[in-house]
PDB file of C-alpha atoms in Angstrom:
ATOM      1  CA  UNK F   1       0.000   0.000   0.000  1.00 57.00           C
ATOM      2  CA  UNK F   2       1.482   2.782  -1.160  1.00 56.00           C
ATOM      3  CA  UNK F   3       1.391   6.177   1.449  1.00 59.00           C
ATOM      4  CA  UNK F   4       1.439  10.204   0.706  1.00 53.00           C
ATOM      5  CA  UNK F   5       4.038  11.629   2.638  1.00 52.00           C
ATOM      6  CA  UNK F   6       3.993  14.619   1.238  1.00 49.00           C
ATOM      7  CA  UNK F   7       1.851  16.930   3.870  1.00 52.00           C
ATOM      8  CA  UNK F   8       3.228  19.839   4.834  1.00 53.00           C
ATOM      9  CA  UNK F   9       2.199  19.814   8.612  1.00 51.00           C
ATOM     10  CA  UNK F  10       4.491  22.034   9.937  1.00 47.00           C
ATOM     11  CA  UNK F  11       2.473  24.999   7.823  1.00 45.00           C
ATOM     12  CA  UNK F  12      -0.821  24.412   7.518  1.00 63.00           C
ATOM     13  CA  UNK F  13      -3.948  24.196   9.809  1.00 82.00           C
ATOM     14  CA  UNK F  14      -6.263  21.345   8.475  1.00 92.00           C
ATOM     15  CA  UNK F  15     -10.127  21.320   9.007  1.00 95.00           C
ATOM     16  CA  UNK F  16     -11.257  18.912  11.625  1.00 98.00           C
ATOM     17  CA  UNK F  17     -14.078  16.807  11.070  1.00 98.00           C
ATOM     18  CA  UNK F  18     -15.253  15.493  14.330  1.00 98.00           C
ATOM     19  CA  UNK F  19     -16.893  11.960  14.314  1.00 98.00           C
ATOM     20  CA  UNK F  20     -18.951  10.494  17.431  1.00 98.00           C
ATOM     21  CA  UNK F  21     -19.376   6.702  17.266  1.00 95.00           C
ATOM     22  CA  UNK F  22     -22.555   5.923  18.416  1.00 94.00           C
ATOM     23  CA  UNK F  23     -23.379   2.751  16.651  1.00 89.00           C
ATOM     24  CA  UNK F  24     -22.735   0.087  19.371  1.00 76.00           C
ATOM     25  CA  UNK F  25     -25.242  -1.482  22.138  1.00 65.00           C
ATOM     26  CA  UNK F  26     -22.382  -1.795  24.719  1.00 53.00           C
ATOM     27  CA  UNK F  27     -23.165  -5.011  25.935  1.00 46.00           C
ATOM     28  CA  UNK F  28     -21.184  -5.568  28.600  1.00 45.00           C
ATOM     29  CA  UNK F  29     -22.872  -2.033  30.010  1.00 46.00           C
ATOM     30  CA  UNK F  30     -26.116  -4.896  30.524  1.00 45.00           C
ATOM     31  CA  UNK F  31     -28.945  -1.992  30.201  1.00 53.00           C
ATOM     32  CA  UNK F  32     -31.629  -2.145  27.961  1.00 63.00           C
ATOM     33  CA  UNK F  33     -31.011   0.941  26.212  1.00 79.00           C
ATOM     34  CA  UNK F  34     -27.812   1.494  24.204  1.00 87.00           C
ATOM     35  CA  UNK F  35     -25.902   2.760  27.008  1.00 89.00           C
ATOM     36  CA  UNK F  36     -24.721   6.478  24.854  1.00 93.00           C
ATOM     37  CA  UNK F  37     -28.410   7.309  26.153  1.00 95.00           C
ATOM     38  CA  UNK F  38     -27.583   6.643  29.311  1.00 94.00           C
ATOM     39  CA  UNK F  39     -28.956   9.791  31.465  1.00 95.00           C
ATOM     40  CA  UNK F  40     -26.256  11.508  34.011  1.00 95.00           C
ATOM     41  CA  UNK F  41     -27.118  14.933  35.232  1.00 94.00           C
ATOM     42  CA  UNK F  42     -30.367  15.509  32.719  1.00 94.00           C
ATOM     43  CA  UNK F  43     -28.648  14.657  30.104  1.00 96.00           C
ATOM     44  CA  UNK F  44     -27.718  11.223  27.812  1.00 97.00           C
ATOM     45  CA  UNK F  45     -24.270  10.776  27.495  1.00 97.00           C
ATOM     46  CA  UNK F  46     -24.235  11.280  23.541  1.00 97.00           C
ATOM     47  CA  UNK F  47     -25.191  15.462  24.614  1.00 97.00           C
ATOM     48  CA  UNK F  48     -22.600  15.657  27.309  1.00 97.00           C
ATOM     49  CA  UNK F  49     -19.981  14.129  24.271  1.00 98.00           C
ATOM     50  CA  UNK F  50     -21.081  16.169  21.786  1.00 98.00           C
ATOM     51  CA  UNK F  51     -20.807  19.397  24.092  1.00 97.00           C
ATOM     52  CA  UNK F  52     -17.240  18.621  25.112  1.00 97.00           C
ATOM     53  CA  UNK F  53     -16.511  18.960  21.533  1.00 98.00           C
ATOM     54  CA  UNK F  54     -18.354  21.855  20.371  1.00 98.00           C
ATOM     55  CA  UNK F  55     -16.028  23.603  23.535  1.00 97.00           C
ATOM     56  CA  UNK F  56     -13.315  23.235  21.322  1.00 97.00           C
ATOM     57  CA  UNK F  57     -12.808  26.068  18.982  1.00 96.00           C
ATOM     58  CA  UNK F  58     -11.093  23.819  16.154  1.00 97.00           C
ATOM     59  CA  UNK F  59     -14.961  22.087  15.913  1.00 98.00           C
ATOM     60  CA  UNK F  60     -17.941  23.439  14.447  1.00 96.00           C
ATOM     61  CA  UNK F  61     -20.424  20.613  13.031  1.00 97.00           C
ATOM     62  CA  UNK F  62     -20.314  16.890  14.303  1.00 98.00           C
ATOM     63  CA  UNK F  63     -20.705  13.136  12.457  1.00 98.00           C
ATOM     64  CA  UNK F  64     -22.771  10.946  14.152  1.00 98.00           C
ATOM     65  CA  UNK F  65     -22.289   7.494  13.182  1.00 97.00           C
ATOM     66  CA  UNK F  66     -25.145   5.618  14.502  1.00 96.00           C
ATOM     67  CA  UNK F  67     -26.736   2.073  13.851  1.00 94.00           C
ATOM     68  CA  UNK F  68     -29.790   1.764  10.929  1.00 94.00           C
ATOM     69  CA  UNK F  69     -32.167   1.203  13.991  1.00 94.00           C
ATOM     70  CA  UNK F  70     -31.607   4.354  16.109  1.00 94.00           C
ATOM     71  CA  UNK F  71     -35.221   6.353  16.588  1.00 92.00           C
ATOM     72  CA  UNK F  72     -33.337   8.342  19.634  1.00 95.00           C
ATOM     73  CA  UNK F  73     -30.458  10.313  18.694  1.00 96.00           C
ATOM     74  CA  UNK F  74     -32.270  12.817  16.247  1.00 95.00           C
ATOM     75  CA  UNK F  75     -34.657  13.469  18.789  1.00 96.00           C
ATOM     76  CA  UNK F  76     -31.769  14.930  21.366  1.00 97.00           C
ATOM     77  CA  UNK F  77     -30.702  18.658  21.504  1.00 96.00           C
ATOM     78  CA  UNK F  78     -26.913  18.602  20.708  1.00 98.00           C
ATOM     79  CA  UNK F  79     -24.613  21.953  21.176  1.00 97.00           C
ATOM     80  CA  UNK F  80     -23.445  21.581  17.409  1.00 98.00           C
ATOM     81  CA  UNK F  81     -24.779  21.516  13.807  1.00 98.00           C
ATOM     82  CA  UNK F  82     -25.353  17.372  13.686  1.00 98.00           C
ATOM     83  CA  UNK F  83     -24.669  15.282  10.749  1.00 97.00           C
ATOM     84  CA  UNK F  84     -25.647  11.393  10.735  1.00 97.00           C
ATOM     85  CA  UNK F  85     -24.193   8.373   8.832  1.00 97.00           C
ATOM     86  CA  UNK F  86     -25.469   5.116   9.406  1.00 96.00           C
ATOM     87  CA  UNK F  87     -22.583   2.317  11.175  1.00 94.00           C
ATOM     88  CA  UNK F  88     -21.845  -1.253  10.752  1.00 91.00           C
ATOM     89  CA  UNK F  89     -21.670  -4.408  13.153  1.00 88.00           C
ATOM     90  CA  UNK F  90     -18.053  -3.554  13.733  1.00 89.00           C
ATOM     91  CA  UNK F  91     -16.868  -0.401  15.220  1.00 89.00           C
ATOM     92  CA  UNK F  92     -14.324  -0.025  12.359  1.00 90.00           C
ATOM     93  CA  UNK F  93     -17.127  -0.729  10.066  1.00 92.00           C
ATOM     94  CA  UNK F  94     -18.883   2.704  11.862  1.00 94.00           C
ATOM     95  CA  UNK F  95     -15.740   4.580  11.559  1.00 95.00           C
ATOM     96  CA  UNK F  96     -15.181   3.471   7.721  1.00 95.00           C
ATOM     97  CA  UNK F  97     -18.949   4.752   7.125  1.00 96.00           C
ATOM     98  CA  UNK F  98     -18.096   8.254   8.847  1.00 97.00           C
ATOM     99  CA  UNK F  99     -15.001   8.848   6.833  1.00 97.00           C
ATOM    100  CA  UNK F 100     -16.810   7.434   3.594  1.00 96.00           C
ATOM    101  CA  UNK F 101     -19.558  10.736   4.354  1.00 97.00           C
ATOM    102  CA  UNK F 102     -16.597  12.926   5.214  1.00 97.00           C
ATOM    103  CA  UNK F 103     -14.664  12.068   1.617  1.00 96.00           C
ATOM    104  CA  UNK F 104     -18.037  13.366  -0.479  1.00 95.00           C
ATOM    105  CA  UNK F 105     -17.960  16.150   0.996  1.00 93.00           C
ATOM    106  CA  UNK F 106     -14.911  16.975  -0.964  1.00 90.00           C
ATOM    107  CA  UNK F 107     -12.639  16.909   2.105  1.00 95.00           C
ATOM    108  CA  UNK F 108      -9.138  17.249   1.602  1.00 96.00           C
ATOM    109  CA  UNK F 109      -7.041  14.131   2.498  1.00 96.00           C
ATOM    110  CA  UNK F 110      -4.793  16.100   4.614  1.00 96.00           C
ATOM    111  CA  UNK F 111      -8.003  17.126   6.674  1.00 97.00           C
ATOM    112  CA  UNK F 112      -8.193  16.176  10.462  1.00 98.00           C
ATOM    113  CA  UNK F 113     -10.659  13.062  11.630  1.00 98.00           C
ATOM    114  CA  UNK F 114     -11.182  13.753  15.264  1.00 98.00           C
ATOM    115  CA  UNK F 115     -13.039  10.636  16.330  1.00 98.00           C
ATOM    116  CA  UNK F 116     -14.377  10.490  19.437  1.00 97.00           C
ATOM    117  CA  UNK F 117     -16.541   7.883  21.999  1.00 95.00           C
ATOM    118  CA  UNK F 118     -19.840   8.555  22.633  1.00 95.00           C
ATOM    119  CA  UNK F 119     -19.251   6.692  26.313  1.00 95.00           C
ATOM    120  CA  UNK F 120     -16.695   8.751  27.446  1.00 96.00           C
ATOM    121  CA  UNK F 121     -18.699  12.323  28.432  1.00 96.00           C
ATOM    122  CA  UNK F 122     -15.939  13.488  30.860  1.00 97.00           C
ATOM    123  CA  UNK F 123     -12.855  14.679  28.118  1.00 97.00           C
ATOM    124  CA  UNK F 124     -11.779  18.469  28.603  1.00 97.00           C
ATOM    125  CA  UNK F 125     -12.388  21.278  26.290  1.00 97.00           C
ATOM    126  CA  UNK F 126      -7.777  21.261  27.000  1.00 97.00           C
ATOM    127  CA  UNK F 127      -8.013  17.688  25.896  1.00 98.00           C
ATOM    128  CA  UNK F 128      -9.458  17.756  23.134  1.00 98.00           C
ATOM    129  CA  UNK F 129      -7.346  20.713  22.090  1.00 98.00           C
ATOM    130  CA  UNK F 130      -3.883  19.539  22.770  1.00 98.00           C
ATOM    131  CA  UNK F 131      -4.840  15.923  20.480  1.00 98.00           C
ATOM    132  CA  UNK F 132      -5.372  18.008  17.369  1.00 98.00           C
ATOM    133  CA  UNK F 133      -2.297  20.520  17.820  1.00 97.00           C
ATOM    134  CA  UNK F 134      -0.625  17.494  18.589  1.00 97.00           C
ATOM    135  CA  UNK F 135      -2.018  15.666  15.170  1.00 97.00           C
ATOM    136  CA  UNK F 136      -1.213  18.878  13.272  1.00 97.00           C
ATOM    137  CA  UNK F 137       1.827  17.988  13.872  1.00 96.00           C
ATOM    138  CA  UNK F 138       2.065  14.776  12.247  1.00 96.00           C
ATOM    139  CA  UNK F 139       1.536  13.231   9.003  1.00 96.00           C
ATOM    140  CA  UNK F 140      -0.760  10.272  10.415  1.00 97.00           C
ATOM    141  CA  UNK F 141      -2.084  11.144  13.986  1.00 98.00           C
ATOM    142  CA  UNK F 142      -2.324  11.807  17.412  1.00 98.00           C
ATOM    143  CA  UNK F 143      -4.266  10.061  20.604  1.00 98.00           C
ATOM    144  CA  UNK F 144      -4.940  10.897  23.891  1.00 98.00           C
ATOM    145  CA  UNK F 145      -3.845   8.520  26.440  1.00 98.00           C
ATOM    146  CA  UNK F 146      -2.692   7.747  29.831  1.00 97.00           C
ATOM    147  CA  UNK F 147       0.284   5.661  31.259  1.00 95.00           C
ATOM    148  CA  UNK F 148      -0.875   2.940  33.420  1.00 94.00           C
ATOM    149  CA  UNK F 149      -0.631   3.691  36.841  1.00 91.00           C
ATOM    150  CA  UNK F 150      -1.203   0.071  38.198  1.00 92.00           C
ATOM    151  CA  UNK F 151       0.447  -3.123  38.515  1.00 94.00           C
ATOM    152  CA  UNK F 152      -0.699  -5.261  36.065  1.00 93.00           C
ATOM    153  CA  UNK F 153      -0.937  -9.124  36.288  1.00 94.00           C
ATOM    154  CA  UNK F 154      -1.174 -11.715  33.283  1.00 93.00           C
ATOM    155  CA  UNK F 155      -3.213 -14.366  34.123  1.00 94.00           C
ATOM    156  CA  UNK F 156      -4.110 -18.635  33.400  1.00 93.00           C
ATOM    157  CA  UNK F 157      -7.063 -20.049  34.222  1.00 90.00           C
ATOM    158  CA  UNK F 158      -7.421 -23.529  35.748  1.00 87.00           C
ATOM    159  CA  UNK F 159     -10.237 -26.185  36.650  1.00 81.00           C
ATOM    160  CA  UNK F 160     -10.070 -26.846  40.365  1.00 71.00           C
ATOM    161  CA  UNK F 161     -12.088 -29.871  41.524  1.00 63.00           C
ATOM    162  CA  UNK F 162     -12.731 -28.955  45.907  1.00 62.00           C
ATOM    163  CA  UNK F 163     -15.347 -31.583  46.224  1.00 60.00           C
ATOM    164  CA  UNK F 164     -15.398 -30.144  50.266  1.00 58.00           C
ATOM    165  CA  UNK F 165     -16.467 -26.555  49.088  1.00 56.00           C
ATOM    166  CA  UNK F 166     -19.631 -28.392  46.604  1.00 51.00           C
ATOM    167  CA  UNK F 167     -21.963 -26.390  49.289  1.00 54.00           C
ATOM    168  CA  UNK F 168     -20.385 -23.500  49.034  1.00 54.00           C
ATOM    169  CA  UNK F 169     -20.136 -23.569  45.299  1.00 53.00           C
ATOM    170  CA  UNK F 170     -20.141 -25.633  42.364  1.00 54.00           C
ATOM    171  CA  UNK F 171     -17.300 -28.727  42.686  1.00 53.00           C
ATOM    172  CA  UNK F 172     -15.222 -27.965  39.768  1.00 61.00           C
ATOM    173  CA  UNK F 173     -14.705 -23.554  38.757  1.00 76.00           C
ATOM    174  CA  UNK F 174     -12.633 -21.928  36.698  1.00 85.00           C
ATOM    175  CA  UNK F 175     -10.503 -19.821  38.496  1.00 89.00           C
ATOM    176  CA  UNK F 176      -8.101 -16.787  36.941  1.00 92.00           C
ATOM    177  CA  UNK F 177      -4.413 -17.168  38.678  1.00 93.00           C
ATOM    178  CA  UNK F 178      -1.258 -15.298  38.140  1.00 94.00           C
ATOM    179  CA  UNK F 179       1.217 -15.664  35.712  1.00 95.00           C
ATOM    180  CA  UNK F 180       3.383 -13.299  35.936  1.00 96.00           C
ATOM    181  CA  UNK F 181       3.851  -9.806  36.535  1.00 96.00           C
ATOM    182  CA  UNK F 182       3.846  -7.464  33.410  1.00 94.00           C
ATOM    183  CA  UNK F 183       6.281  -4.715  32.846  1.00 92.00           C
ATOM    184  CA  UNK F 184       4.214  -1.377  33.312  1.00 91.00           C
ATOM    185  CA  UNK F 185       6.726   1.596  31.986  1.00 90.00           C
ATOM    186  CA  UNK F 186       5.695   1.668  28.462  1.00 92.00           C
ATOM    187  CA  UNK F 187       2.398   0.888  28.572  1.00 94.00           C
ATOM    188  CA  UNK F 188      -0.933   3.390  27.979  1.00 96.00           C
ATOM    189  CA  UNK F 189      -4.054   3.365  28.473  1.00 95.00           C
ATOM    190  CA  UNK F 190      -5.860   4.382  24.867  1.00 96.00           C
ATOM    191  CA  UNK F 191      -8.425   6.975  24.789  1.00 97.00           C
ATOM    192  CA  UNK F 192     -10.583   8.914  22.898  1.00 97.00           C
ATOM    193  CA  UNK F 193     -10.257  11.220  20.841  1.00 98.00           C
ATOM    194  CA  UNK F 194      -7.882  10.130  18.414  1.00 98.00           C
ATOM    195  CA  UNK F 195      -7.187  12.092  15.496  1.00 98.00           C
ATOM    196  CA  UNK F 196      -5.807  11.114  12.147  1.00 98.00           C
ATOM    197  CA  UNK F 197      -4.875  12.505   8.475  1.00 98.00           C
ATOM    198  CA  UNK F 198      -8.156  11.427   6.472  1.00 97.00           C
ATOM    199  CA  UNK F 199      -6.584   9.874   3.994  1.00 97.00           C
ATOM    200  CA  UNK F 200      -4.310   7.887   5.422  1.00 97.00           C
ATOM    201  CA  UNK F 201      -6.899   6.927   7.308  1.00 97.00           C
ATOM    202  CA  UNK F 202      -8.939   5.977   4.798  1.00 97.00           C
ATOM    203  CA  UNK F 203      -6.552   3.815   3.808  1.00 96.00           C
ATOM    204  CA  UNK F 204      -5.780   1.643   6.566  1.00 96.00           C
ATOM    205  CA  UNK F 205      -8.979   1.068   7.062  1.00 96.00           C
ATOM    206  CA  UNK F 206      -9.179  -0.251   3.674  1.00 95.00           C
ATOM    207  CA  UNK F 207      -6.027  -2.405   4.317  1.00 95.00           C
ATOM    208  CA  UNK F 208      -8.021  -3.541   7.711  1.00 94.00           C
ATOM    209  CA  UNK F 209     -11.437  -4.580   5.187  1.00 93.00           C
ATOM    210  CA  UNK F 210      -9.122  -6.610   2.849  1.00 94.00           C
ATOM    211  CA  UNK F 211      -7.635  -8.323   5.204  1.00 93.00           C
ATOM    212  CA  UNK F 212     -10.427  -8.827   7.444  1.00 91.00           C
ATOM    213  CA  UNK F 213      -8.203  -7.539  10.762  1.00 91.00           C
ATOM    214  CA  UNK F 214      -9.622  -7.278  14.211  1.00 87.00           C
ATOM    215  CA  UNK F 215      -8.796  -3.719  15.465  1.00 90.00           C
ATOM    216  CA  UNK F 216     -10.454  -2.303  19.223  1.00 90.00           C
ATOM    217  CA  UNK F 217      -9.552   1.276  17.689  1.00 92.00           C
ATOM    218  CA  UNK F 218      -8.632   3.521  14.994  1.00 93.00           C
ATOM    219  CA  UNK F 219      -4.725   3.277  16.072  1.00 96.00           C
ATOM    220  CA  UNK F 220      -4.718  -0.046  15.909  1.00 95.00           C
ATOM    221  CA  UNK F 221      -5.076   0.205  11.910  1.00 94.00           C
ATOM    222  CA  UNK F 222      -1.839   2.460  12.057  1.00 97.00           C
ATOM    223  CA  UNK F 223      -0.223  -0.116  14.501  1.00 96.00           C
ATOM    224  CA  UNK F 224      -0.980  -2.781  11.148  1.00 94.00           C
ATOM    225  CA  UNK F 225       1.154  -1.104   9.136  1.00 96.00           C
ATOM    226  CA  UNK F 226       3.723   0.219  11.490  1.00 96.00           C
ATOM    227  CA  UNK F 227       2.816   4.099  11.215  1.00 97.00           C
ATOM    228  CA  UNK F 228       3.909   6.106  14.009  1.00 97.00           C
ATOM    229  CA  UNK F 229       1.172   7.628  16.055  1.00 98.00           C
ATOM    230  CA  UNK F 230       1.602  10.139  18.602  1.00 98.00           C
ATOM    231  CA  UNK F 231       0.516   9.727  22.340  1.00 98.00           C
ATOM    232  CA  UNK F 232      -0.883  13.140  24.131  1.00 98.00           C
ATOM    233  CA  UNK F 233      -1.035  12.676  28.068  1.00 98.00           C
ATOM    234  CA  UNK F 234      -4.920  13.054  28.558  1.00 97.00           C
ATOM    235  CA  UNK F 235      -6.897  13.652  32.029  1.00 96.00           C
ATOM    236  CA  UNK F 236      -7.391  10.589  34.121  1.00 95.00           C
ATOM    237  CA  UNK F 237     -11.250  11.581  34.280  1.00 96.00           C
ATOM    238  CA  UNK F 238     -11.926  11.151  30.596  1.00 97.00           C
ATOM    239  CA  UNK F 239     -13.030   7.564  31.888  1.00 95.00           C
ATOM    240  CA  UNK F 240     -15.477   5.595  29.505  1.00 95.00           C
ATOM    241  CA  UNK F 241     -18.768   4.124  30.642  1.00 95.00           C
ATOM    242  CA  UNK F 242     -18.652   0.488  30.419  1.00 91.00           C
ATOM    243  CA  UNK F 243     -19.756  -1.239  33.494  1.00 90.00           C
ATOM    244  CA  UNK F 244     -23.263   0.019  35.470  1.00 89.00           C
ATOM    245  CA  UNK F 245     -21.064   1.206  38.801  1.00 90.00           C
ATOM    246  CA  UNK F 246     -18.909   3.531  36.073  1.00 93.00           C
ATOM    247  CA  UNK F 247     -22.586   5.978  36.517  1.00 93.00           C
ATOM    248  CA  UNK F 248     -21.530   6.921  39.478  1.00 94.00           C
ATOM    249  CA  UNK F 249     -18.160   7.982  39.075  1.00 94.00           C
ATOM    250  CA  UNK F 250     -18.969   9.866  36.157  1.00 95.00           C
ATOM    251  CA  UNK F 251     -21.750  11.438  37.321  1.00 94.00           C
ATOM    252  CA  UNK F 252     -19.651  12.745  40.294  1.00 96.00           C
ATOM    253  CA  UNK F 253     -16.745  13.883  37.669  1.00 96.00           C
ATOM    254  CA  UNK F 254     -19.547  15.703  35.309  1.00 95.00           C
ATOM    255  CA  UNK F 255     -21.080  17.147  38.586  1.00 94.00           C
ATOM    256  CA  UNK F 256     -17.372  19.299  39.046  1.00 94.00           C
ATOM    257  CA  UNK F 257     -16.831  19.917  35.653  1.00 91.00           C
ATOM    258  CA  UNK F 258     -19.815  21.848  34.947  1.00 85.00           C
TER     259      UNK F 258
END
């Protein structure tokens, strides 16, 4: 696959085309409701999102990607001009449908792609802001992220037969045991947003479709092919709701933000 080196990001100041994914169901959320209309503080999380990023001064109109079933999100009130393109079963799939819309508009390939998670309501307005001068920057991208704090164990599982505990629980479980301890110091937690060149991202995703790839995000495409993209130390509260008790703490973080 051949790549276009030939931006010249140290000059120019590319339009950025912010893109919420909002395709997903979130499973492991549990709720009945796809959980970016989760309600914190009056609210569903998609709003909160989209009003982090209409704080930014680099963002004036927003992409929602959202799945073919959605009756919800064009009834919401959203702090920017919305535009909607319809996702896929994969989350690259969503974010290969938002850039497709972005490209017929006539976009420039050297054009920003700010993509964001509609989950993670709690990014600053200085977040968002330091990811795209960072991606300015570069001829493929930037992230935010955070270095892992914690120690972090790899695990095996094992089959342990306690025929003494059956009353207690079941005789044989499958328990998770240490391995081994893994070397933290250059290791990051991925956020959101990440920001990329829109053509080269365009392409990887491409390369990702033909050879049917298994990516969790939009770096991971770069990571493919080996193209360097920057990390931006983000906020430790631009956490991302997943799990039901992740409400609470980010209804507590949105209650001091605003």
């Amino acid at each position: 696959m051949d790549f276009d080196h030939e931006y010249d990001i140290m000059n120019t100041q590319p339009f950025v085309h912010a893109m919420i994914v909002a395709a997903g169901r979130g499973s492991r959320f549990g709720a009945s409701i796809a959980k970016q209309y989760t309600t914190l503080h009056g609210q569903t999380l998609l709003e909160h999102s989209v009003a982090k990023l209409a704080s930014s001064a680099y963002i004036d109109q927003c992409l929602l990607v959202i799945a073919a079933d959605d009756s919800t999100a064009k009834t919401l009130n959203f702090a920017l001009p919305i535009h909607y393109a319809i996702g896929g079963a994969e989350r690259w799939q969503s974010v290969q449908a938002g850039v497709e819309a972005i490209s017929d508009t006539k976009a420039d390939d050297s054009d920003l792609v700010l993509i964001h998670d509609a989950a993670r309501p709690a990014v600053t307005s200085n977040d968002i802001d330091r990811v795209i001068e960072a991606a300015m920057l570069e001829p493929y991208g930037a992230i935010l992220a955070t270095p892992v704090a914690d120690t972090l164990k790899e695990s095996f599982t094992q089959t342990i037969s306690r025929p003494e505990m059956a009353s207690v629980t079941s005789e044989n479980s499958l328990h998770a045991y240490i391995k081994q301890t893994v070397d933290r110091s250059n290791i990051w937690q991925a956020q959101t947003p990440q920001v990329f060149r829109l053509g080269q991202l365009r392409q990887v995703l491409a390369y990702i479709f033909e050879h049917q790839l298994n990516i969790t995000d939009e770096a991971s495409a770069f990571e493919h092919l080996k193209l360097p993209i920057r990390m931006v130390t983000g906020s430790r509260q631009n956490i991302k709701l997943t799990y039901p008790d992740d409400s609470t703490l980010l209804a507590a973080i949105l209650s001091a933000q605003y």
